[in-house]
Amino acid sequence: MMRAAAASVDVTPFDVALETTLATEVSLVVLDVMETFVKFFDGRLRKDAGETPLFAGVFSVYLSLLETHQSERLVRALYASLRSFVQRFDSIFFM
């Protein structure tokens, strides 16, 4: 019954655009929080040459954003953020 009710909802182009924009904005907020987090916890992320669950968690968030299809706007911001992250921790990545 629920499936039939869900199928009868009309999806307009505006709804699609709204959902796409909202998904992009949420992802951009996640990137912004990640960059703030990395700046604030820089010392803890460098601890043990990056072999901590904290560093692995931060890096996995970046990778999960790369694994999904994203808007061009988000991909540009994501690569800039990832480039900044790698540049900040280049001694850990390129030992």
Short mmCIF file of C-alpha atoms in Angstrom, two decimals, residues 18-94:
data_model
loop_
_atom_site.label_atom_id
_atom_site.label_comp_id
_atom_site.label_asym_id
_atom_site.label_seq_id
_atom_site.Cartn_x
_atom_site.Cartn_y
_atom_site.Cartn_z
CA LEU A 18 15.64 21.65 -5.08
CA GLU A 19 16.83 18.23 -3.97
CA THR A 20 20.02 18.55 -6.01
CA THR A 21 20.77 21.98 -4.60
CA LEU A 22 20.08 20.84 -1.06
CA ALA A 23 22.39 17.83 -1.44
CA THR A 24 25.15 20.08 -2.76
CA GLU A 25 24.74 22.58 0.07
CA VAL A 26 24.78 19.85 2.73
CA SER A 27 27.97 18.41 1.25
CA LEU A 28 29.56 21.86 1.15
CA VAL A 29 28.71 22.32 4.83
CA VAL A 30 30.33 18.95 5.56
CA LEU A 31 33.48 20.10 3.73
CA ASP A 32 33.51 23.36 5.66
CA VAL A 33 33.18 21.53 8.98
CA MET A 34 35.93 19.11 7.94
CA GLU A 35 38.32 21.95 7.15
CA THR A 36 37.58 23.64 10.47
CA PHE A 37 38.02 20.32 12.27
CA VAL A 38 41.37 19.70 10.56
CA LYS A 39 42.62 23.17 11.51
CA PHE A 40 41.50 22.81 15.13
CA PHE A 41 42.82 19.27 15.65
CA ASP A 42 46.00 19.63 13.61
CA GLY A 43 48.23 18.40 16.44
CA ARG A 44 46.11 15.35 17.21
CA LEU A 45 45.93 14.43 13.54
CA ARG A 46 49.74 14.53 13.28
CA LYS A 47 50.14 12.28 16.32
CA ASP A 48 51.80 8.92 15.58
CA ALA A 49 52.44 9.98 11.97
CA GLY A 50 48.74 9.87 11.14
CA GLU A 51 48.25 6.29 12.37
CA THR A 52 45.27 7.22 14.52
CA PRO A 53 41.56 6.49 14.17
CA LEU A 54 40.97 10.24 14.06
CA PHE A 55 43.13 10.70 10.95
CA ALA A 56 41.59 7.62 9.33
CA GLY A 57 38.10 8.96 10.04
CA VAL A 58 38.81 12.36 8.52
CA PHE A 59 40.36 10.79 5.45
CA SER A 60 37.45 8.36 5.06
CA VAL A 61 34.98 11.28 4.98
CA TYR A 62 36.93 12.80 2.09
CA LEU A 63 37.02 9.46 0.30
CA SER A 64 33.30 8.83 0.80
CA LEU A 65 32.52 12.19 -0.79
CA LEU A 66 34.73 11.23 -3.73
CA GLU A 67 32.98 7.87 -4.17
CA THR A 68 29.53 9.31 -4.80
CA HIS A 69 28.33 11.30 -7.78
CA GLN A 70 28.43 14.99 -6.93
CA SER A 71 27.68 18.27 -8.63
CA GLU A 72 30.45 20.07 -10.45
CA ARG A 73 30.39 22.82 -7.85
CA LEU A 74 30.97 20.34 -5.05
CA VAL A 75 33.65 18.41 -6.93
CA ARG A 76 35.67 21.61 -7.37
CA ALA A 77 35.36 22.43 -3.66
CA LEU A 78 36.10 18.84 -2.72
CA TYR A 79 39.33 18.70 -4.73
CA ALA A 80 40.43 22.05 -3.29
CA SER A 81 39.73 20.82 0.23
CA LEU A 82 41.46 17.50 -0.40
CA ARG A 83 44.46 19.28 -1.92
CA SER A 84 44.67 21.48 1.19
CA PHE A 85 44.43 18.41 3.44
CA VAL A 86 47.19 16.55 1.60
CA GLN A 87 49.38 19.66 1.51
CA ARG A 88 48.90 20.20 5.26
CA PHE A 89 49.90 16.59 6.03
CA ASP A 90 52.36 16.00 3.21
CA SER A 91 54.94 14.54 5.60
CA ILE A 92 52.43 11.85 6.58
CA PHE A 93 51.30 11.04 3.07
CA PHE A 94 54.74 11.11 1.45
#
